[in-house]
Amino acid sequence: MSDIGFVRTEMLPEKDPPASEVGVIGWVRHNLFSSWLNAILTVLSIGAIYYVLSGVLPWIFQSVWNADSLSECREIMKGTWESTHGHACWGVIRERWLQLLFGFYPNHLYWRPILALVLLLAALSPILFSDKVSSKMLILTAAYPFIMPFLMWGGTIWGPVCAALGFVIGFLIIKHAAAAIGELWAMIAGVAAALIWWFILAGPVAGALSSVLPIGIEAVQSRQFGGFMLAIMLGVVAIGVSLPIGIVLALGRQSDLIIVKYICVGFIEFIRGVPLITLLFVASLLLNIFLPPGTNFDIILRVMIMMTLFSAAYMAEVIRGGLAALPRGQYEGADSLGLNYWQAQRLIIMPQALKISIPGIVSTFIGIFKDTTLVSIIGLFDVIGLASAIRADTAWNGIYWELFAFIAVLFFVVCFSMSRYSMYLERKLKTDHR
């Protein structure tokens, strides 16, 4: 017999994978029931989730919104569900949500903090999404630190203008004097000139311009600030200013200049060894003792300074960790290219150190933003302080969970957004392609 061979001339069509390997069923099988241990943990987790949601969801959705007091809430609950247990009274949020957001800020001026928030998002967009937003928006980014105080506090426009002129003066001196006296001395001269302008000349110049051209908007006192608006304002200032100060402190701690190094080390270790609430009490009660008689140092500005310094000390250690993680070859590579110290830091060292430090930096940002609630202890009516004031009202005396749940949602939205952006930035800057 002769062997008979057969060669197929057409391709077989592809078959669909088994239904148990793809789609929802495949995902569940591989992620939730891949082994008997995972199956047990999945069942226990589903039971725990059901137990929690069976109590939380009715509390949220079977609730009262149209009541003007806690007693009225309870009457409606008894009439509808025959029990006050397991039902929320959201009437307090419906009645006081504006106060929780804006504090005692004048009602007819709510457009100003709202506009400040919109401009904040616009000012951050060229920094957070540089590849998707026009670089021309950086003009707004540079101007926002002077626009925000003007919108929030109001008054004459010449105060923010004179404050901005201080930066212009310092920049021009650094730019034109660097070639003549060196970068370091030019930087010192520029900073000194800006400080002289701010502390000695800016006030009289702003007063003179205001008397000649009284341009401004209605002034708002700091005691009227409060609510979640105050938390955002304190958090934004502390986050935005602490990062550059932290970079300078981290570089100073690694400096070969002994005096600079020990000043930075002493500052960082002192601030990190003292609780933030102690610094806030210093800002609130003790700082005026060391100021000249009659000095009016705004309480919110004092709190901003203390929170910024506190955050900067922790930021310095986070960035120092990023600098320490860089291999020595990066420094040697910068030297081999003939770069000076500042060029090496700006072009090679610091970008890599900041990339390594992204999780720690964002964690510090989130921590300082949540720490803004501590200002309620020194008498500022942030969102926590207002919650206590609302509960002191006889109409809402005894209500707790609804207020704190609303506050928790506000903070969660902001902190979760920062966390998600951190993950987006890490993916964007990822270079190992693993």
Short mmCIF file of C-alpha atoms in Angstrom, two decimals:
data_model
loop_
_atom_site.label_atom_id
_atom_site.label_comp_id
_atom_site.label_asym_id
_atom_site.label_seq_id
_atom_site.Cartn_x
_atom_site.Cartn_y
_atom_site.Cartn_z
CA MET A 1 0.00 0.00 0.00
CA SER A 2 1.17 3.48 -0.74
CA ASP A 3 0.99 6.29 1.80
CA ILE A 4 -1.62 8.95 1.07
CA GLY A 5 -0.89 12.46 2.23
CA PHE A 6 -3.36 15.30 2.56
CA VAL A 7 -2.61 19.00 2.78
CA ARG A 8 -5.41 21.41 3.70
CA THR A 9 -5.78 24.20 1.19
CA GLU A 10 -8.01 26.54 3.20
CA MET A 11 -7.61 28.14 6.65
CA LEU A 12 -9.93 27.11 9.42
CA PRO A 13 -11.94 30.00 10.86
CA GLU A 14 -11.05 31.17 14.35
CA LYS A 15 -13.22 29.81 17.12
CA ASP A 16 -14.62 31.94 19.89
CA PRO A 17 -12.90 31.42 23.24
CA PRO A 18 -14.87 29.56 25.89
CA ALA A 19 -17.51 31.70 27.57
CA SER A 20 -15.91 30.97 30.95
CA GLU A 21 -12.66 32.69 29.88
CA VAL A 22 -13.87 36.05 28.54
CA GLY A 23 -16.24 38.82 29.48
CA VAL A 24 -17.74 39.28 32.90
CA ILE A 25 -17.78 35.54 33.61
CA GLY A 26 -14.09 35.22 32.74
CA TRP A 27 -13.16 38.24 34.86
CA VAL A 28 -15.12 36.91 37.85
CA ARG A 29 -13.61 33.45 37.46
CA HIS A 30 -10.03 34.69 37.27
CA ASN A 31 -10.24 37.48 39.85
CA LEU A 32 -12.80 36.37 42.41
CA PHE A 33 -12.98 32.58 42.25
CA SER A 34 -9.54 31.55 41.00
CA SER A 35 -9.02 29.29 44.04
CA TRP A 36 -11.01 27.98 46.97
CA LEU A 37 -9.39 30.56 49.30
CA ASN A 38 -10.30 33.45 46.96
CA ALA A 39 -13.83 32.08 46.67
CA ILE A 40 -14.25 32.07 50.48
CA LEU A 41 -12.83 35.60 50.77
CA THR A 42 -15.11 36.78 47.95
CA VAL A 43 -18.21 35.39 49.63
CA LEU A 44 -17.23 36.91 52.99
CA SER A 45 -16.51 40.28 51.32
CA ILE A 46 -19.88 40.26 49.54
CA GLY A 47 -21.58 39.54 52.86
CA ALA A 48 -19.72 42.40 54.57
CA ILE A 49 -20.53 44.82 51.73
CA TYR A 50 -24.19 43.83 51.82
CA TYR A 51 -24.31 44.31 55.58
CA VAL A 52 -22.83 47.81 55.32
CA LEU A 53 -24.89 48.94 52.31
CA SER A 54 -28.13 47.56 53.77
CA GLY A 55 -27.71 50.06 56.59
CA VAL A 56 -26.13 52.97 54.73
CA LEU A 57 -28.29 53.15 51.59
CA PRO A 58 -31.65 53.39 53.41
CA TRP A 59 -30.10 55.98 55.72
CA ILE A 60 -29.10 58.06 52.68
CA PHE A 61 -32.09 57.62 50.38
CA GLN A 62 -34.93 57.13 52.88
CA SER A 63 -34.31 60.52 54.39
CA VAL A 64 -35.93 63.88 55.04
CA TRP A 65 -34.96 67.00 53.06
CA ASN A 66 -37.80 69.44 53.65
CA ALA A 67 -37.54 70.01 57.40
CA ASP A 68 -36.51 73.20 59.21
CA SER A 69 -35.42 71.56 62.46
CA LEU A 70 -34.37 68.20 63.89
CA SER A 71 -37.66 67.79 65.74
CA GLU A 72 -39.61 68.35 62.52
CA CYS A 73 -37.36 65.78 60.83
CA ARG A 74 -38.22 63.21 63.48
CA GLU A 75 -41.93 63.89 63.19
CA ILE A 76 -41.78 63.31 59.44
CA MET A 77 -39.77 60.11 59.94
CA LYS A 78 -42.31 58.73 62.42
CA GLY A 79 -45.19 59.60 60.12
CA THR A 80 -43.53 58.03 57.06
CA TRP A 81 -41.52 55.07 58.37
CA GLU A 82 -42.88 54.83 61.95
CA SER A 83 -39.33 55.10 63.28
CA THR A 84 -36.52 57.64 63.50
CA HIS A 85 -33.82 54.98 63.39
CA GLY A 86 -31.96 54.42 60.14
CA HIS A 87 -33.04 57.62 58.36
CA ALA A 88 -31.03 60.77 57.69
CA CYS A 89 -32.16 64.34 58.21
CA TRP A 90 -30.69 66.18 55.24
CA GLY A 91 -32.77 69.24 55.99
CA VAL A 92 -29.78 70.72 57.81
CA ILE A 93 -27.69 70.46 54.63
CA ARG A 94 -30.48 71.97 52.52
CA GLU A 95 -30.73 74.91 54.92
CA ARG A 96 -27.04 75.46 55.76
CA TRP A 97 -25.03 74.23 52.75
CA LEU A 98 -24.14 77.75 51.62
CA GLN A 99 -22.89 78.56 55.11
CA LEU A 100 -20.83 75.35 55.16
CA LEU A 101 -19.25 76.34 51.85
CA PHE A 102 -18.74 80.10 52.29
CA GLY A 103 -18.89 80.74 56.03
CA PHE A 104 -20.04 84.26 56.83
CA TYR A 105 -18.92 85.70 53.50
CA PRO A 106 -21.51 88.29 52.32
CA ASN A 107 -24.24 86.65 50.25
CA HIS A 108 -24.14 89.20 47.46
CA LEU A 109 -20.40 88.61 47.01
CA TYR A 110 -20.46 84.83 46.54
CA TRP A 111 -19.46 85.41 42.93
CA ARG A 112 -15.98 86.43 44.07
CA PRO A 113 -14.87 83.15 45.72
CA ILE A 114 -16.57 81.23 42.89
CA LEU A 115 -14.65 83.28 40.32
CA ALA A 116 -11.45 82.78 42.32
CA LEU A 117 -11.98 79.00 42.22
CA VAL A 118 -12.64 79.03 38.46
CA LEU A 119 -9.53 81.11 37.86
CA LEU A 120 -7.56 78.74 40.11
CA LEU A 121 -8.49 75.77 37.93
CA ALA A 122 -7.62 77.79 34.81
CA ALA A 123 -4.28 78.89 36.32
CA LEU A 124 -3.37 75.31 37.26
CA SER A 125 -4.27 73.85 33.87
CA PRO A 126 -1.01 74.80 32.05
CA ILE A 127 0.99 73.30 34.94
CA LEU A 128 -1.00 70.12 35.43
CA PHE A 129 -1.70 69.46 31.75
CA SER A 130 1.15 71.22 29.95
CA ASP A 131 0.81 69.07 26.82
CA LYS A 132 -2.87 69.86 26.37
CA VAL A 133 -3.15 73.55 27.34
CA SER A 134 -1.66 76.57 25.60
CA SER A 135 1.46 77.98 27.23
CA LYS A 136 -0.12 81.44 27.00
CA MET A 137 -2.20 80.43 30.03
CA LEU A 138 0.98 80.74 32.09
CA ILE A 139 0.30 84.48 32.15
CA LEU A 140 -2.79 83.76 34.24
CA THR A 141 -0.76 81.33 36.37
CA ALA A 142 1.76 84.07 37.16
CA ALA A 143 -0.95 86.65 37.87
CA TYR A 144 -3.23 84.43 39.98
CA PRO A 145 -1.34 84.85 43.31
CA PHE A 146 -2.23 88.55 43.11
CA ILE A 147 -5.72 88.17 41.64
CA MET A 148 -6.91 85.77 44.35
CA PRO A 149 -6.25 88.04 47.38
CA PHE A 150 -7.81 90.97 45.54
CA LEU A 151 -10.98 88.97 44.82
CA MET A 152 -11.25 87.44 48.28
CA TRP A 153 -10.42 90.44 50.47
CA GLY A 154 -11.29 93.23 48.06
CA GLY A 155 -10.21 96.78 48.78
CA THR A 156 -7.89 98.77 46.58
CA ILE A 157 -6.29 97.18 43.54
CA TRP A 158 -2.97 98.92 44.17
CA GLY A 159 -1.99 96.59 47.01
CA PRO A 160 -1.75 93.49 44.78
CA VAL A 161 -0.18 95.58 42.01
CA CYS A 162 2.58 96.82 44.33
CA ALA A 163 3.12 93.27 45.63
CA ALA A 164 3.59 92.08 42.05
CA LEU A 165 6.04 94.92 41.39
CA GLY A 166 8.30 93.51 44.10
CA PHE A 167 8.76 90.32 42.08
CA VAL A 168 9.35 92.35 38.92
CA ILE A 169 12.04 94.42 40.63
CA GLY A 170 13.79 91.33 42.01
CA PHE A 171 13.66 89.55 38.64
CA LEU A 172 15.08 92.53 36.73
CA ILE A 173 17.97 92.91 39.18
CA ILE A 174 18.81 89.20 39.00
CA LYS A 175 18.61 89.20 35.20
CA HIS A 176 20.77 92.28 34.55
CA ALA A 177 23.25 91.96 37.43
CA ALA A 178 24.12 88.27 36.99
CA ALA A 179 26.75 88.94 34.33
CA ALA A 180 28.42 91.67 36.36
CA ILE A 181 28.49 90.27 39.91
CA GLY A 182 27.68 86.59 39.46
CA GLU A 183 24.47 84.61 39.78
CA LEU A 184 24.64 84.11 43.55
CA TRP A 185 25.24 87.77 44.42
CA ALA A 186 22.69 88.87 41.83
CA MET A 187 20.12 86.58 43.47
CA ILE A 188 20.93 87.98 46.91
CA ALA A 189 20.65 91.55 45.62
CA GLY A 190 17.35 90.81 43.89
CA VAL A 191 15.82 89.24 47.00
CA ALA A 192 17.05 92.12 49.17
CA ALA A 193 15.61 94.72 46.79
CA ALA A 194 12.25 92.92 46.71
CA LEU A 195 12.12 92.75 50.53
CA ILE A 196 12.97 96.44 50.83
CA TRP A 197 10.20 97.27 48.36
CA TRP A 198 7.59 95.11 50.13
CA PHE A 199 8.33 96.10 53.72
CA ILE A 200 9.25 99.77 53.31
CA LEU A 201 8.09 101.26 50.01
CA ALA A 202 5.07 99.25 48.80
CA GLY A 203 2.68 100.45 51.54
CA PRO A 204 3.22 104.21 51.04
CA VAL A 205 3.21 103.84 47.24
CA ALA A 206 -0.04 101.84 47.31
CA GLY A 207 -1.61 104.42 49.64
CA ALA A 208 -0.57 107.30 47.38
CA LEU A 209 -1.89 105.60 44.24
CA SER A 210 -5.13 104.74 46.04
CA SER A 211 -5.66 108.36 47.02
CA VAL A 212 -5.07 109.51 43.43
CA LEU A 213 -6.89 106.68 41.62
CA PRO A 214 -9.27 104.94 44.08
CA ILE A 215 -9.84 101.77 42.07
CA GLY A 216 -11.11 98.75 44.00
CA ILE A 217 -13.99 96.58 45.10
CA GLU A 218 -15.92 96.14 48.35
CA ALA A 219 -13.65 95.03 51.19
CA VAL A 220 -14.38 91.87 53.19
CA GLN A 221 -12.95 91.31 56.69
CA SER A 222 -11.04 88.12 57.50
CA ARG A 223 -13.47 87.28 60.31
CA GLN A 224 -16.13 86.75 57.63
CA PHE A 225 -14.11 84.01 55.94
CA GLY A 226 -15.03 80.44 56.74
CA GLY A 227 -16.44 77.15 55.58
CA PHE A 228 -14.92 74.93 52.93
CA MET A 229 -13.85 78.07 51.09
CA LEU A 230 -11.37 78.79 53.89
CA ALA A 231 -10.01 75.22 53.75
CA ILE A 232 -9.43 75.48 50.00
CA MET A 233 -7.76 78.88 50.32
CA LEU A 234 -5.42 77.76 53.12
CA GLY A 235 -4.66 74.49 51.35
CA VAL A 236 -3.92 76.09 47.99
CA VAL A 237 -1.57 78.66 49.51
CA ALA A 238 0.25 76.11 51.69
CA ILE A 239 0.59 73.63 48.81
CA GLY A 240 1.63 76.19 46.20
CA VAL A 241 4.23 77.97 48.32
CA SER A 242 5.62 75.02 50.29
CA LEU A 243 6.87 73.16 47.21
CA PRO A 244 9.45 75.75 46.07
CA ILE A 245 10.47 76.44 49.69
CA GLY A 246 10.84 72.70 50.25
CA ILE A 247 13.08 72.40 47.19
CA VAL A 248 15.31 75.21 48.47
CA LEU A 249 15.48 73.63 51.94
CA ALA A 250 16.32 70.21 50.49
CA LEU A 251 19.14 71.69 48.41
CA GLY A 252 20.33 73.73 51.39
CA ARG A 253 20.43 70.62 53.58
CA GLN A 254 22.76 68.95 51.06
CA SER A 255 24.86 72.08 50.53
CA ASP A 256 28.58 72.17 51.22
CA LEU A 257 28.18 75.61 52.80
CA ILE A 258 28.19 74.81 56.52
CA ILE A 259 26.13 77.82 57.65
CA VAL A 260 23.46 77.28 54.99
CA LYS A 261 23.34 73.55 55.72
CA TYR A 262 22.88 73.89 59.47
CA ILE A 263 20.29 76.65 59.13
CA CYS A 264 18.23 74.39 56.87
CA VAL A 265 18.76 71.35 59.09
CA GLY A 266 17.78 73.29 62.21
CA PHE A 267 14.64 74.69 60.59
CA ILE A 268 13.52 71.32 59.21
CA GLU A 269 14.12 69.39 62.40
CA PHE A 270 12.50 72.04 64.59
CA ILE A 271 9.34 72.25 62.47
CA ARG A 272 9.06 68.47 62.11
CA GLY A 273 9.48 68.07 65.86
CA VAL A 274 6.59 70.41 66.76
CA PRO A 275 2.88 69.60 66.23
CA LEU A 276 1.07 71.79 63.74
CA ILE A 277 -1.52 72.78 66.34
CA THR A 278 1.29 74.26 68.47
CA LEU A 279 2.42 76.40 65.54
CA LEU A 280 -1.15 77.51 64.95
CA PHE A 281 -1.45 78.59 68.60
CA VAL A 282 1.80 80.51 68.18
CA ALA A 283 0.36 82.22 65.10
CA SER A 284 -2.91 82.98 66.85
CA LEU A 285 -1.82 83.99 70.36
CA LEU A 286 1.92 84.51 70.73
CA LEU A 287 3.04 86.11 67.48
CA ASN A 288 1.54 89.51 68.29
CA ILE A 289 3.70 89.65 71.44
CA PHE A 290 6.86 89.87 69.31
CA LEU A 291 5.46 92.45 66.89
CA PRO A 292 5.64 96.25 67.35
CA PRO A 293 2.71 97.79 69.27
CA GLY A 294 -0.23 98.61 67.04
CA THR A 295 0.75 96.12 64.35
CA ASN A 296 -2.30 94.57 62.69
CA PHE A 297 -1.17 91.19 61.36
CA ASP A 298 -4.12 89.41 59.75
CA ILE A 299 -4.93 86.09 61.50
CA ILE A 300 -5.53 84.23 58.23
CA LEU A 301 -2.21 85.45 56.87
CA ARG A 302 -0.48 84.24 60.06
CA VAL A 303 -2.10 80.82 59.72
CA MET A 304 -1.09 80.66 56.05
CA ILE A 305 2.54 81.37 56.95
CA MET A 306 2.65 78.72 59.68
CA MET A 307 0.96 76.06 57.57
CA THR A 308 3.27 76.83 54.66
CA LEU A 309 6.40 76.54 56.81
CA PHE A 310 5.10 73.31 58.37
CA SER A 311 4.40 71.78 54.96
CA ALA A 312 7.72 73.03 53.54
CA ALA A 313 9.72 71.19 56.23
CA TYR A 314 8.05 67.88 55.36
CA MET A 315 8.31 68.64 51.65
CA ALA A 316 12.06 69.18 52.04
CA GLU A 317 12.51 65.71 53.47
CA VAL A 318 10.42 64.14 50.70
CA ILE A 319 12.49 65.87 48.02
CA ARG A 320 15.72 65.01 49.83
CA GLY A 321 14.68 61.38 49.58
CA GLY A 322 14.29 61.81 45.82
CA LEU A 323 17.73 63.41 45.58
CA ALA A 324 19.27 60.58 47.61
CA ALA A 325 17.66 57.99 45.31
CA LEU A 326 19.47 59.31 42.24
CA PRO A 327 22.61 57.36 41.29
CA ARG A 328 25.91 59.16 41.53
CA GLY A 329 26.31 58.86 37.78
CA GLN A 330 23.66 61.52 37.19
CA TYR A 331 25.72 64.09 39.08
CA GLU A 332 28.88 63.00 37.28
CA GLY A 333 27.08 63.20 33.93
CA ALA A 334 26.05 66.78 34.67
CA ASP A 335 29.66 67.64 35.56
CA SER A 336 30.92 66.01 32.36
CA LEU A 337 28.64 68.26 30.32
CA GLY A 338 30.23 71.34 31.87
CA LEU A 339 27.05 72.47 33.64
CA ASN A 340 27.29 74.65 36.71
CA TYR A 341 25.43 73.81 39.93
CA TRP A 342 22.16 75.57 39.11
CA GLN A 343 22.09 74.34 35.52
CA ALA A 344 22.67 70.76 36.66
CA GLN A 345 19.90 71.02 39.24
CA ARG A 346 17.44 72.61 36.83
CA LEU A 347 18.09 70.40 33.80
CA ILE A 348 19.16 67.00 35.15
CA ILE A 349 19.01 66.44 38.91
CA MET A 350 15.81 68.11 40.14
CA PRO A 351 13.46 66.85 37.37
CA GLN A 352 14.43 63.26 38.16
CA ALA A 353 14.27 63.79 41.93
CA LEU A 354 10.80 65.32 41.67
CA LYS A 355 9.63 62.46 39.47
CA ILE A 356 10.81 59.93 42.07
CA SER A 357 9.18 61.96 44.85
CA ILE A 358 5.72 62.34 43.26
CA PRO A 359 3.92 59.91 45.64
CA GLY A 360 5.47 61.53 48.72
CA ILE A 361 4.82 65.06 47.45
CA VAL A 362 1.14 64.37 46.75
CA SER A 363 0.79 62.59 50.09
CA THR A 364 2.16 65.70 51.82
CA PHE A 365 -0.25 67.87 49.82
CA ILE A 366 -3.22 65.76 50.87
CA GLY A 367 -2.08 65.76 54.50
CA ILE A 368 -1.71 69.53 54.72
CA PHE A 369 -5.07 70.05 53.03
CA LYS A 370 -6.80 67.84 55.58
CA ASP A 371 -4.89 69.59 58.39
CA THR A 372 -6.67 72.83 57.51
CA THR A 373 -9.48 71.60 59.76
CA LEU A 374 -7.21 72.28 62.76
CA VAL A 375 -7.81 76.02 62.41
CA SER A 376 -11.20 75.53 64.08
CA ILE A 377 -9.28 75.06 67.35
CA ILE A 378 -7.92 78.62 67.20
CA GLY A 379 -11.28 80.21 66.53
CA LEU A 380 -11.52 80.29 62.73
CA PHE A 381 -14.86 79.08 61.42
CA ASP A 382 -13.77 76.51 58.88
CA VAL A 383 -16.22 73.80 57.85
CA ILE A 384 -15.67 71.84 61.11
CA GLY A 385 -16.07 74.95 63.25
CA LEU A 386 -19.27 75.85 61.40
CA ALA A 387 -20.62 72.33 61.95
CA SER A 388 -20.16 72.84 65.69
CA ALA A 389 -21.86 76.24 65.48
CA ILE A 390 -24.80 74.75 63.57
CA ARG A 391 -25.19 71.99 66.14
CA ALA A 392 -25.28 74.66 68.85
CA ASP A 393 -28.43 76.09 67.25
CA THR A 394 -31.53 74.91 69.14
CA ALA A 395 -33.18 73.91 65.85
CA TRP A 396 -30.40 71.44 65.00
CA ASN A 397 -29.09 70.54 68.44
CA GLY A 398 -28.30 66.81 68.43
CA ILE A 399 -27.55 66.32 64.73
CA TYR A 400 -24.13 64.90 63.89
CA TRP A 401 -23.81 62.35 61.11
CA GLU A 402 -25.39 64.37 58.31
CA LEU A 403 -23.05 67.33 58.80
CA PHE A 404 -19.90 65.24 59.02
CA ALA A 405 -20.97 63.07 56.07
CA PHE A 406 -21.36 66.19 53.94
CA ILE A 407 -17.95 67.47 55.07
CA ALA A 408 -16.37 64.07 54.38
CA VAL A 409 -17.71 64.12 50.81
CA LEU A 410 -16.22 67.58 50.21
CA PHE A 411 -12.77 66.56 51.41
CA PHE A 412 -12.94 63.21 49.64
CA VAL A 413 -13.62 64.85 46.27
CA VAL A 414 -10.57 67.12 46.55
CA CYS A 415 -8.18 64.56 48.05
CA PHE A 416 -9.25 61.78 45.68
CA SER A 417 -8.75 64.13 42.72
CA MET A 418 -5.19 64.87 43.86
CA SER A 419 -4.52 61.15 44.26
CA ARG A 420 -5.85 60.35 40.77
CA TYR A 421 -3.78 63.14 39.23
CA SER A 422 -0.69 61.77 40.97
CA MET A 423 -1.26 58.38 39.34
CA TYR A 424 -1.87 60.05 35.96
CA LEU A 425 1.37 62.01 36.27
CA GLU A 426 3.35 58.89 37.19
CA ARG A 427 2.02 57.09 34.11
CA LYS A 428 2.78 60.11 31.94
CA LEU A 429 6.39 60.36 33.14
CA LYS A 430 7.03 56.61 33.12
CA THR A 431 10.11 55.85 31.02
CA ASP A 432 10.97 52.20 31.76
CA HIS A 433 8.04 50.85 29.61
CA ARG A 434 7.53 47.86 31.85
#
